[in-house]
Amino acid sequence: MLEFLSFTLAQVVTATPPTTTIPYLREITQAHEIRALPGQLDTIPVFNSNSPELVQSEGILLSTFPPDGMAFRNAHLNFPFEGRFDLFAHHIVRGITPDDLRTLYLGVVVYNPTNRPVTLNVLQAATYLSQEAPFNDLPSYVANPLGTVFAGPGSRTTNDVLRGQRQENWPAELTIPPRRAQLLMNAPIPLRSMDSLRNGVPLPQFLQTSTSGGSSSNPVPSRTTPLTNGRTALMYLWSSGPVYVASLAMYARLNPNGSERAPALAEWLQLLQGGRLAGPRDTPPTPPDRNYVPRFFYGRVAGVAQGSQWTAQLTDSPNTDHLTIPQRGHGLSYVLSTVDNGTFGTGQIQSAPMLARYPDTAYRAHGNYGVHYNLTVPLYNNSNDTQTVAIMIQTPLKEDGTVSALRFLEPPDRQVFFRGTVRIRYNDDYGVPETRYLHIVQRRGQEGDPLLRLALPPGDRRLVQVDFIYPPDSTPPQVLTIQTLPQR
């Protein structure tokens, strides 16, 4: 569970990664062309609830409601959604003391401000707890044809949505009456087992009246550190009219027998109208125009980002319909999910812009968590010989400025920087259409192995499609590399 907290984007705060001091690591360079990614993000708004990442007090996580009539006006961003939009949420709960076992609920309220009913279609949706999607210690590459391979809730959630799924517990649609609110999500993040939560096991007596979660005249010291759990959610939504959305955090309410229950809609609305922003607050971000600072803090995202999908066709130029493969023994790379101070010399920052945000949260949606990268690679062999071409995702050391080569570590660092499923669609060397799902785990500085190898005869053209949803619990940036392998 500690890994859930240790290797996420907020901890990568330096403008340039420090030189490793581990003596057994050696640095490897790949000197080849590094290109910006063609295309751009679409304009679909994304309700992006990721700050505070660690939640230890009740309150508003993100509200796009109007501030009128609210007790704390600065907690409401006044942004209505209509038509297609996404909802992304990623939060962690940790007990305040080792014996704090209270369940925190993540609630999402949707409000219809109009005088007519509004239909909210849930096109795709998935959510998982860390308990349901543990950080399995997986090899770098594992075939994932059935979607049963995952490493963490971000990996599992994006895997389901990539496959077009909507979990059974989500309705296909909601009808919201005029000037009424409904709960879209009322999901627990328990610190006890899911079985005990379902069975309504009462909290220990000393926790039933405690507001801090730890005071007791007879504590039961069952552990020395507080328990941790997290939840990731991703939804593709469509609304027939304008709606306001809020995500909120509230501890479970207690039944007369001391067991926990989920908060009711009225309790959520009371928190929405009278509550402050949840805490503790994350470290405020460094303004993007202050690049030359000792420590660059990206911050966590809480607001409305612009961009659900990045569609790109990788060709020689905007005026051509193919990508000429590199010369034998050479390669070229396209940057993925680039951030401030991490563009590999391209100057391209792919982080989604924010349409609305809180002042102490990220200026951009760094990492593009939940963004679907849909990349088409129309390979063309213009040589007179059959060439073997490899396509791979890599995690080089983050760099900015002028870059003529990618730098890797051998062996890679221990920190996991990417964990998620990638889909590859292509015609194989016999002309048979193939779709392959592959779960990737990459560590900082990892060169990566080929996702795919193709033998292209002289003059051959081969269309390859690579797509993935950038998974939470990962740290950008990465690159997509096309390499023509040396002759054996």
Short mmCIF file of C-alpha atoms in Angstrom, two decimals:
data_model
loop_
_atom_site.label_atom_id
_atom_site.label_comp_id
_atom_site.label_asym_id
_atom_site.label_seq_id
_atom_site.Cartn_x
_atom_site.Cartn_y
_atom_site.Cartn_z
CA MET A 1 0.00 0.00 0.00
CA LEU A 2 2.91 2.35 0.59
CA GLU A 3 3.73 2.08 -3.09
CA PHE A 4 0.38 3.73 -3.85
CA LEU A 5 1.67 6.85 -2.11
CA SER A 6 5.31 6.77 -3.06
CA PHE A 7 5.59 6.84 -6.80
CA THR A 8 2.89 9.17 -8.03
CA LEU A 9 3.41 12.44 -9.89
CA ALA A 10 3.36 14.74 -6.88
CA GLN A 11 6.63 13.27 -5.64
CA VAL A 12 8.47 14.01 -8.92
CA VAL A 13 9.11 17.64 -8.13
CA THR A 14 12.51 18.54 -9.54
CA ALA A 15 12.82 20.27 -12.88
CA THR A 16 15.56 17.81 -13.89
CA PRO A 17 15.89 14.35 -12.32
CA PRO A 18 18.92 14.18 -10.04
CA THR A 19 21.86 12.06 -11.08
CA THR A 20 21.56 8.69 -9.44
CA THR A 21 24.11 7.86 -6.79
CA ILE A 22 23.53 4.10 -6.90
CA PRO A 23 26.94 2.77 -7.99
CA TYR A 24 25.72 -0.33 -9.82
CA LEU A 25 23.59 1.66 -12.31
CA ARG A 26 25.05 2.53 -15.67
CA GLU A 27 23.56 4.95 -18.15
CA ILE A 28 22.59 3.96 -21.70
CA THR A 29 21.87 6.47 -24.45
CA GLN A 30 19.82 6.05 -27.62
CA ALA A 31 20.81 8.75 -30.08
CA HIS A 32 17.99 9.17 -32.59
CA GLU A 33 15.32 11.63 -33.65
CA ILE A 34 12.80 12.68 -30.98
CA ARG A 35 9.56 14.13 -32.31
CA ALA A 36 6.59 15.97 -30.88
CA LEU A 37 3.36 13.98 -31.06
CA PRO A 38 1.09 15.04 -33.95
CA GLY A 39 -2.53 15.87 -33.31
CA GLN A 40 -3.93 17.37 -30.15
CA LEU A 41 -6.35 16.84 -27.33
CA ASP A 42 -10.04 17.11 -28.16
CA THR A 43 -12.21 19.69 -26.41
CA ILE A 44 -14.31 17.37 -24.22
CA PRO A 45 -14.35 18.73 -20.64
CA VAL A 46 -13.19 16.43 -17.86
CA PHE A 47 -14.34 16.68 -14.24
CA ASN A 48 -10.95 15.91 -12.69
CA SER A 49 -11.01 15.21 -8.94
CA ASN A 50 -7.50 14.37 -7.71
CA SER A 51 -6.75 16.94 -4.99
CA PRO A 52 -6.30 16.43 -2.18
CA GLU A 53 -5.00 13.03 -3.17
CA LEU A 54 -4.79 11.96 0.49
CA VAL A 55 -8.12 12.76 2.18
CA GLN A 56 -8.32 12.82 5.98
CA SER A 57 -11.14 15.27 6.62
CA GLU A 58 -14.68 15.58 5.30
CA GLY A 59 -15.48 18.23 2.76
CA ILE A 60 -15.77 19.21 -0.87
CA LEU A 61 -13.25 17.62 -3.21
CA LEU A 62 -14.44 19.40 -6.35
CA SER A 63 -17.63 21.36 -7.00
CA THR A 64 -18.65 22.95 -10.30
CA PHE A 65 -21.85 24.30 -8.70
CA PRO A 66 -22.56 28.05 -8.68
CA PRO A 67 -21.37 29.74 -5.48
CA ASP A 68 -24.73 31.43 -4.81
CA GLY A 69 -26.25 30.25 -1.55
CA MET A 70 -23.17 28.26 -0.56
CA ALA A 71 -21.51 28.80 2.82
CA PHE A 72 -18.00 28.83 1.29
CA ARG A 73 -18.23 30.42 -2.13
CA ASN A 74 -14.60 29.76 -3.07
CA ALA A 75 -15.26 25.99 -3.00
CA HIS A 76 -17.53 26.19 -6.09
CA LEU A 77 -16.26 26.77 -9.62
CA ASN A 78 -19.55 27.50 -11.45
CA PHE A 79 -19.00 25.30 -14.52
CA PRO A 80 -22.00 23.49 -16.09
CA PHE A 81 -21.54 20.37 -18.21
CA GLU A 82 -23.67 19.55 -21.23
CA GLY A 83 -23.28 16.90 -23.92
CA ARG A 84 -20.18 14.69 -23.69
CA PHE A 85 -17.94 14.96 -20.67
CA ASP A 86 -15.76 12.70 -18.55
CA LEU A 87 -15.51 12.21 -14.82
CA PHE A 88 -12.21 11.16 -13.28
CA ALA A 89 -11.59 10.73 -9.55
CA HIS A 90 -8.56 9.36 -7.74
CA HIS A 91 -8.24 9.66 -3.95
CA ILE A 92 -6.51 7.92 -1.06
CA VAL A 93 -7.70 7.51 2.52
CA ARG A 94 -5.44 6.89 5.49
CA GLY A 95 -6.43 6.52 9.11
CA ILE A 96 -5.44 9.41 11.35
CA THR A 97 -4.15 6.91 13.93
CA PRO A 98 -3.29 3.19 13.67
CA ASP A 99 -6.69 2.31 15.17
CA ASP A 100 -8.75 4.64 12.96
CA LEU A 101 -10.88 2.25 10.88
CA ARG A 102 -13.62 4.63 9.77
CA THR A 103 -14.87 4.29 6.21
CA LEU A 104 -14.71 7.40 4.07
CA TYR A 105 -17.29 7.63 1.28
CA LEU A 106 -16.71 9.25 -2.09
CA GLY A 107 -19.95 10.84 -3.28
CA VAL A 108 -20.72 12.40 -6.65
CA VAL A 109 -23.81 14.63 -6.84
CA VAL A 110 -25.33 15.79 -10.14
CA TYR A 111 -27.79 18.69 -10.20
CA ASN A 112 -30.21 19.74 -12.94
CA PRO A 113 -30.69 23.55 -12.80
CA THR A 114 -33.28 23.68 -15.60
CA ASN A 115 -37.08 23.51 -15.68
CA ARG A 116 -37.16 20.24 -17.63
CA PRO A 117 -35.85 16.72 -16.93
CA VAL A 118 -32.28 15.98 -17.96
CA THR A 119 -31.08 12.55 -19.02
CA LEU A 120 -27.54 11.59 -18.00
CA ASN A 121 -26.21 8.63 -20.02
CA VAL A 122 -23.43 6.56 -18.46
CA LEU A 123 -21.63 5.41 -21.61
CA GLN A 124 -18.75 3.68 -19.84
CA ALA A 125 -17.73 3.54 -16.20
CA ALA A 126 -15.43 1.68 -13.86
CA THR A 127 -14.16 2.14 -10.33
CA TYR A 128 -11.86 0.05 -8.15
CA LEU A 129 -10.36 0.14 -4.68
CA SER A 130 -6.77 -0.72 -3.90
CA GLN A 131 -8.25 -3.74 -2.09
CA GLU A 132 -9.89 -4.86 -5.33
CA ALA A 133 -6.86 -4.05 -7.46
CA PRO A 134 -3.70 -4.52 -5.40
CA PHE A 135 -0.31 -3.43 -6.69
CA ASN A 136 0.70 -6.85 -7.94
CA ASP A 137 4.40 -7.33 -8.56
CA LEU A 138 4.22 -8.11 -12.28
CA PRO A 139 6.82 -8.69 -14.97
CA SER A 140 7.43 -5.87 -17.42
CA TYR A 141 5.16 -7.41 -20.06
CA VAL A 142 2.19 -9.73 -19.49
CA ALA A 143 -0.38 -10.71 -22.11
CA ASN A 144 -3.79 -9.48 -20.95
CA PRO A 145 -6.37 -10.88 -23.37
CA LEU A 146 -9.16 -11.17 -20.77
CA GLY A 147 -8.46 -8.04 -18.74
CA THR A 148 -7.53 -10.01 -15.63
CA VAL A 149 -4.02 -8.57 -15.30
CA PHE A 150 -3.61 -5.31 -13.38
CA ALA A 151 -1.37 -3.51 -10.91
CA GLY A 152 -3.31 -1.02 -8.82
CA PRO A 153 -6.76 0.58 -9.15
CA GLY A 154 -5.63 3.01 -11.86
CA SER A 155 -4.39 0.14 -14.00
CA ARG A 156 -7.57 -1.90 -13.54
CA THR A 157 -9.99 1.00 -14.03
CA THR A 158 -8.43 2.24 -17.28
CA ASN A 159 -8.18 -1.34 -18.55
CA ASP A 160 -11.97 -1.77 -18.24
CA VAL A 161 -12.76 1.53 -19.94
CA LEU A 162 -10.26 0.82 -22.75
CA ARG A 163 -12.29 -2.32 -23.51
CA GLY A 164 -15.54 -0.34 -23.70
CA GLN A 165 -16.99 -1.72 -20.47
CA ARG A 166 -19.51 -0.34 -18.01
CA GLN A 167 -19.51 -2.11 -14.67
CA GLU A 168 -22.79 -3.77 -13.73
CA ASN A 169 -23.36 -1.49 -10.75
CA TRP A 170 -23.63 1.59 -13.00
CA PRO A 171 -27.01 2.41 -14.57
CA ALA A 172 -27.13 3.02 -18.31
CA GLU A 173 -28.84 6.34 -17.64
CA LEU A 174 -30.24 8.62 -14.95
CA THR A 175 -33.19 10.96 -15.31
CA ILE A 176 -32.74 14.03 -13.13
CA PRO A 177 -35.98 15.96 -12.47
CA PRO A 178 -36.03 19.76 -12.85
CA ARG A 179 -34.09 21.60 -10.13
CA ARG A 180 -33.27 18.36 -8.36
CA ALA A 181 -30.05 16.53 -7.50
CA GLN A 182 -29.22 12.84 -7.71
CA LEU A 183 -26.33 10.70 -6.55
CA LEU A 184 -24.25 9.33 -9.38
CA MET A 185 -21.77 7.70 -7.02
CA ASN A 186 -21.82 6.80 -3.32
CA ALA A 187 -18.81 4.53 -2.94
CA PRO A 188 -16.89 3.50 0.18
CA ILE A 189 -13.13 3.66 0.67
CA PRO A 190 -12.91 1.30 3.66
CA LEU A 191 -9.97 0.67 5.93
CA ARG A 192 -11.51 -2.59 7.12
CA SER A 193 -12.14 -5.60 4.87
CA MET A 194 -14.92 -5.35 2.32
CA ASP A 195 -16.63 -8.36 3.92
CA SER A 196 -16.92 -6.64 7.28
CA LEU A 197 -18.27 -3.53 5.56
CA ARG A 198 -20.94 -5.52 3.72
CA ASN A 199 -21.90 -7.37 6.89
CA GLY A 200 -22.36 -4.15 8.89
CA VAL A 201 -19.78 -5.00 11.54
CA PRO A 202 -19.86 -2.24 14.20
CA LEU A 203 -16.87 -0.01 14.70
CA PRO A 204 -14.88 -0.51 17.90
CA GLN A 205 -16.66 1.26 20.78
CA PHE A 206 -13.97 3.89 21.24
CA LEU A 207 -14.34 5.01 17.62
CA GLN A 208 -18.11 5.39 17.63
CA THR A 209 -18.06 8.79 19.33
CA SER A 210 -14.57 9.90 18.35
CA THR A 211 -14.25 12.73 15.85
CA SER A 212 -10.50 12.38 15.56
CA GLY A 213 -10.55 8.62 15.07
CA GLY A 214 -7.99 7.93 17.75
CA SER A 215 -8.99 8.96 21.28
CA SER A 216 -9.85 6.15 23.63
CA SER A 217 -9.42 5.22 27.25
CA ASN A 218 -8.89 1.60 26.19
CA PRO A 219 -7.14 1.63 22.79
CA VAL A 220 -6.41 -1.62 21.02
CA PRO A 221 -2.90 -1.29 19.55
CA SER A 222 -3.29 -3.76 16.69
CA ARG A 223 -0.73 -2.02 14.45
CA THR A 224 1.85 0.75 14.52
CA THR A 225 0.96 2.66 11.33
CA PRO A 226 -2.44 3.77 9.99
CA LEU A 227 -4.09 1.71 7.28
CA THR A 228 -4.43 3.10 3.75
CA ASN A 229 -6.81 2.47 0.86
CA GLY A 230 -7.62 4.30 -2.36
CA ARG A 231 -10.23 4.48 -5.10
CA THR A 232 -10.03 5.35 -8.79
CA ALA A 233 -13.07 6.07 -10.96
CA LEU A 234 -13.41 6.92 -14.66
CA MET A 235 -16.69 7.59 -16.49
CA TYR A 236 -17.68 8.65 -19.98
CA LEU A 237 -20.94 10.61 -19.69
CA TRP A 238 -23.43 12.44 -21.91
CA SER A 239 -26.02 14.90 -20.63
CA SER A 240 -29.11 16.08 -22.54
CA GLY A 241 -28.98 19.41 -20.72
CA PRO A 242 -26.73 21.45 -18.42
CA VAL A 243 -25.79 19.86 -15.09
CA TYR A 244 -23.53 20.79 -12.20
CA VAL A 245 -21.35 18.11 -10.61
CA ALA A 246 -19.62 17.81 -7.25
CA SER A 247 -17.42 15.16 -5.65
CA LEU A 248 -17.39 15.08 -1.86
CA ALA A 249 -15.81 13.13 0.99
CA MET A 250 -17.79 12.08 4.07
CA TYR A 251 -17.19 9.51 6.77
CA ALA A 252 -19.79 6.77 7.09
CA ARG A 253 -22.74 7.56 9.31
CA LEU A 254 -23.52 5.23 12.23
CA ASN A 255 -26.58 3.09 12.78
CA PRO A 256 -28.06 2.75 16.28
CA ASN A 257 -26.09 -0.48 16.81
CA GLY A 258 -22.80 1.29 15.98
CA SER A 259 -22.41 -0.19 12.48
CA GLU A 260 -21.62 2.06 9.54
CA ARG A 261 -23.98 3.12 6.75
CA ALA A 262 -23.56 5.11 3.55
CA PRO A 263 -24.49 8.80 3.72
CA ALA A 264 -27.89 9.68 2.26
CA LEU A 265 -28.48 12.22 -0.51
CA ALA A 266 -29.76 14.80 1.98
CA GLU A 267 -26.54 14.48 4.00
CA TRP A 268 -24.43 14.92 0.88
CA LEU A 269 -26.38 18.04 -0.08
CA GLN A 270 -25.95 19.45 3.41
CA LEU A 271 -22.19 18.96 3.10
CA LEU A 272 -22.19 20.50 -0.36
CA GLN A 273 -24.01 23.61 0.79
CA GLY A 274 -22.25 24.11 4.11
CA GLY A 275 -18.88 22.38 3.76
CA ARG A 276 -15.36 23.60 3.16
CA LEU A 277 -12.78 22.08 0.84
CA ALA A 278 -11.59 18.68 2.07
CA GLY A 279 -8.13 18.34 3.55
CA PRO A 280 -5.31 18.19 4.11
CA ARG A 281 -4.51 20.41 1.14
CA ASP A 282 -1.74 19.34 -1.21
CA THR A 283 1.43 21.36 -1.82
CA PRO A 284 0.54 24.37 -4.02
CA PRO A 285 1.96 24.24 -7.56
CA THR A 286 4.79 26.26 -9.01
CA PRO A 287 3.47 28.71 -11.65
CA PRO A 288 4.34 27.41 -15.15
CA ASP A 289 6.33 30.54 -16.02
CA ARG A 290 8.81 29.85 -13.20
CA ASN A 291 10.79 27.08 -14.85
CA TYR A 292 14.16 27.90 -13.34
CA VAL A 293 13.51 27.12 -9.70
CA PRO A 294 15.30 24.64 -7.41
CA ARG A 295 12.13 22.58 -6.97
CA PHE A 296 9.23 22.59 -9.42
CA PHE A 297 5.97 21.44 -7.79
CA TYR A 298 3.39 20.24 -10.28
CA GLY A 299 0.55 20.05 -7.78
CA ARG A 300 -2.53 17.86 -7.83
CA VAL A 301 -5.52 18.45 -10.11
CA ALA A 302 -8.93 19.64 -8.93
CA GLY A 303 -10.99 21.32 -11.58
CA VAL A 304 -12.26 21.01 -15.13
CA ALA A 305 -9.63 19.95 -17.66
CA GLN A 306 -10.07 20.21 -21.41
CA GLY A 307 -9.33 17.02 -23.30
CA SER A 308 -10.48 13.40 -23.10
CA GLN A 309 -8.63 11.92 -26.09
CA TRP A 310 -5.47 12.59 -28.08
CA THR A 311 -5.73 11.25 -31.63
CA ALA A 312 -2.57 11.21 -33.72
CA GLN A 313 -1.44 9.85 -37.07
CA LEU A 314 2.33 9.41 -37.08
CA THR A 315 3.58 10.25 -40.57
CA ASP A 316 6.68 11.73 -42.17
CA SER A 317 4.93 15.10 -42.44
CA PRO A 318 1.40 16.52 -42.36
CA ASN A 319 1.34 16.18 -46.16
CA THR A 320 2.13 12.45 -46.31
CA ASP A 321 0.09 9.38 -45.45
CA HIS A 322 2.90 7.11 -44.24
CA LEU A 323 5.77 6.85 -41.79
CA THR A 324 8.99 5.80 -43.49
CA ILE A 325 10.71 3.33 -41.20
CA PRO A 326 14.16 4.33 -39.91
CA GLN A 327 17.30 2.97 -41.46
CA ARG A 328 18.42 -0.41 -40.20
CA GLY A 329 19.80 -0.15 -36.68
CA HIS A 330 18.16 3.24 -36.08
CA GLY A 331 14.97 4.51 -34.48
CA LEU A 332 12.78 7.50 -33.81
CA SER A 333 10.60 8.38 -30.83
CA TYR A 334 7.38 10.32 -30.28
CA VAL A 335 6.88 11.88 -26.86
CA LEU A 336 3.91 10.86 -24.69
CA SER A 337 2.23 12.71 -21.80
CA THR A 338 4.90 15.40 -21.64
CA VAL A 339 4.83 17.93 -18.81
CA ASP A 340 6.47 21.23 -17.89
CA ASN A 341 10.24 20.69 -17.71
CA GLY A 342 9.89 17.27 -19.32
CA THR A 343 9.45 17.56 -23.10
CA PHE A 344 12.65 15.80 -24.30
CA GLY A 345 13.60 18.89 -26.27
CA THR A 346 10.36 19.05 -28.30
CA GLY A 347 8.88 21.96 -26.34
CA GLN A 348 5.52 20.17 -26.49
CA ILE A 349 3.56 20.12 -23.22
CA GLN A 350 0.69 17.65 -23.66
CA SER A 351 -0.84 18.25 -20.21
CA ALA A 352 -4.48 19.23 -20.63
CA PRO A 353 -5.29 22.90 -19.95
CA MET A 354 -7.60 23.74 -17.05
CA LEU A 355 -10.90 25.47 -17.78
CA ALA A 356 -11.56 25.95 -14.06
CA ARG A 357 -9.43 25.16 -11.00
CA TYR A 358 -8.83 25.98 -7.34
CA PRO A 359 -5.93 28.41 -6.73
CA ASP A 360 -3.88 25.86 -4.74
CA THR A 361 -4.17 23.08 -7.34
CA ALA A 362 -2.35 22.23 -10.57
CA TYR A 363 -2.25 24.72 -13.44
CA ARG A 364 -2.53 21.87 -15.96
CA ALA A 365 -3.76 18.26 -15.78
CA HIS A 366 -0.21 16.95 -15.51
CA GLY A 367 0.07 13.32 -16.55
CA ASN A 368 -3.24 13.38 -18.42
CA TYR A 369 -4.62 10.71 -16.11
CA GLY A 370 -7.58 9.04 -17.84
CA VAL A 371 -6.79 10.55 -21.27
CA HIS A 372 -7.13 8.10 -24.17
CA TYR A 373 -4.10 8.15 -26.49
CA ASN A 374 -5.14 6.79 -29.89
CA LEU A 375 -2.09 6.53 -32.16
CA THR A 376 -2.07 5.33 -35.78
CA VAL A 377 1.29 4.29 -37.26
CA PRO A 378 1.17 3.71 -41.08
CA LEU A 379 4.57 2.06 -41.55
CA TYR A 380 6.27 2.11 -44.97
CA ASN A 381 9.44 0.24 -45.95
CA ASN A 382 11.07 2.25 -48.75
CA SER A 383 14.21 0.11 -48.86
CA ASN A 384 15.09 -2.75 -51.19
CA ASP A 385 15.34 -5.28 -48.36
CA THR A 386 12.97 -6.90 -45.88
CA GLN A 387 13.21 -5.02 -42.60
CA THR A 388 12.18 -6.03 -39.08
CA VAL A 389 10.49 -3.17 -37.27
CA ALA A 390 9.84 -3.01 -33.52
CA ILE A 391 7.40 -0.72 -31.74
CA MET A 392 7.86 -0.08 -28.03
CA ILE A 393 6.88 2.20 -25.18
CA GLN A 394 9.84 3.44 -23.15
CA THR A 395 10.41 5.44 -19.97
CA PRO A 396 13.65 7.41 -20.40
CA LEU A 397 14.97 9.80 -17.79
CA LYS A 398 12.93 13.01 -17.89
CA GLU A 399 14.73 15.86 -19.66
CA ASP A 400 14.00 19.23 -21.18
CA GLY A 401 15.86 21.75 -23.30
CA THR A 402 17.99 20.51 -26.18
CA VAL A 403 18.00 16.71 -26.26
CA SER A 404 19.78 14.64 -28.90
CA ALA A 405 19.43 11.25 -27.22
CA LEU A 406 17.25 9.41 -24.74
CA ARG A 407 18.91 8.29 -21.52
CA PHE A 408 18.14 5.02 -19.75
CA LEU A 409 19.42 3.16 -16.70
CA GLU A 410 20.67 -0.41 -16.60
CA PRO A 411 19.18 -1.87 -14.54
CA PRO A 412 16.22 0.53 -14.29
CA ASP A 413 15.47 2.36 -11.06
CA ARG A 414 13.15 0.72 -8.54
CA GLN A 415 10.44 3.37 -8.90
CA VAL A 416 7.54 2.23 -11.10
CA PHE A 417 6.62 5.00 -13.57
CA PHE A 418 4.02 3.24 -15.74
CA ARG A 419 1.57 0.41 -15.11
CA GLY A 420 -1.33 -0.17 -17.46
CA THR A 421 -2.71 -2.04 -20.45
CA VAL A 422 -1.86 -1.12 -24.04
CA ARG A 423 -3.87 -2.31 -27.05
CA ILE A 424 -2.12 -3.03 -30.35
CA ARG A 425 -4.06 -3.67 -33.57
CA TYR A 426 -2.33 -4.67 -36.80
CA ASN A 427 -2.12 -7.17 -39.62
CA ASP A 428 0.50 -9.81 -38.92
CA ASP A 429 3.16 -10.98 -41.36
CA TYR A 430 0.56 -13.28 -42.99
CA GLY A 431 -2.02 -10.53 -43.43
CA VAL A 432 -4.23 -11.73 -40.57
CA PRO A 433 -5.83 -8.95 -38.44
CA GLU A 434 -4.70 -9.15 -34.82
CA THR A 435 -5.68 -7.35 -31.62
CA ARG A 436 -3.34 -7.72 -28.68
CA TYR A 437 -3.72 -6.43 -25.11
CA LEU A 438 -0.49 -6.20 -23.17
CA HIS A 439 -0.05 -5.04 -19.58
CA ILE A 440 3.13 -3.02 -19.14
CA VAL A 441 5.06 -2.21 -15.98
CA GLN A 442 7.99 0.15 -16.50
CA ARG A 443 10.39 1.67 -14.03
CA ARG A 444 12.23 4.94 -14.23
CA GLY A 445 14.90 4.73 -16.92
CA GLN A 446 13.61 1.47 -18.47
CA GLU A 447 14.35 0.94 -22.17
CA GLY A 448 11.47 -1.46 -22.64
CA ASP A 449 11.06 -4.42 -24.93
CA PRO A 450 9.12 -4.45 -28.21
CA LEU A 451 5.34 -4.56 -27.98
CA LEU A 452 5.39 -5.82 -31.53
CA ARG A 453 7.84 -6.99 -34.21
CA LEU A 454 6.88 -6.95 -37.87
CA ALA A 455 8.80 -8.13 -40.96
CA LEU A 456 8.14 -5.65 -43.78
CA PRO A 457 9.13 -6.71 -47.33
CA PRO A 458 10.46 -4.03 -49.72
CA GLY A 459 7.76 -1.47 -50.48
CA ASP A 460 5.41 -2.91 -47.86
CA ARG A 461 2.93 -0.73 -46.00
CA ARG A 462 1.54 -1.86 -42.66
CA LEU A 463 -0.96 -0.04 -40.48
CA VAL A 464 -0.46 -0.37 -36.73
CA GLN A 465 -2.74 1.18 -34.09
CA VAL A 466 -1.50 1.67 -30.54
CA ASP A 467 -3.88 2.98 -27.93
CA PHE A 468 -4.10 3.18 -24.16
CA ILE A 469 -5.70 5.26 -21.44
CA TYR A 470 -2.98 6.94 -19.42
CA PRO A 471 -3.30 5.21 -16.05
CA PRO A 472 -3.28 6.89 -12.64
CA ASP A 473 -0.49 5.64 -10.36
CA SER A 474 1.91 6.37 -13.25
CA THR A 475 4.49 9.11 -13.68
CA PRO A 476 5.07 10.80 -17.06
CA PRO A 477 6.60 11.25 -19.52
CA GLN A 478 7.13 8.26 -21.80
CA VAL A 479 7.93 7.84 -25.51
CA LEU A 480 6.68 5.61 -28.33
CA THR A 481 9.68 4.34 -30.27
CA ILE A 482 9.74 2.86 -33.78
CA GLN A 483 12.98 1.01 -34.43
CA THR A 484 14.33 -0.90 -37.42
CA LEU A 485 16.32 -3.75 -35.96
CA PRO A 486 19.86 -4.60 -37.03
CA GLN A 487 20.29 -7.56 -39.35
CA ARG A 488 21.07 -10.73 -37.45
#
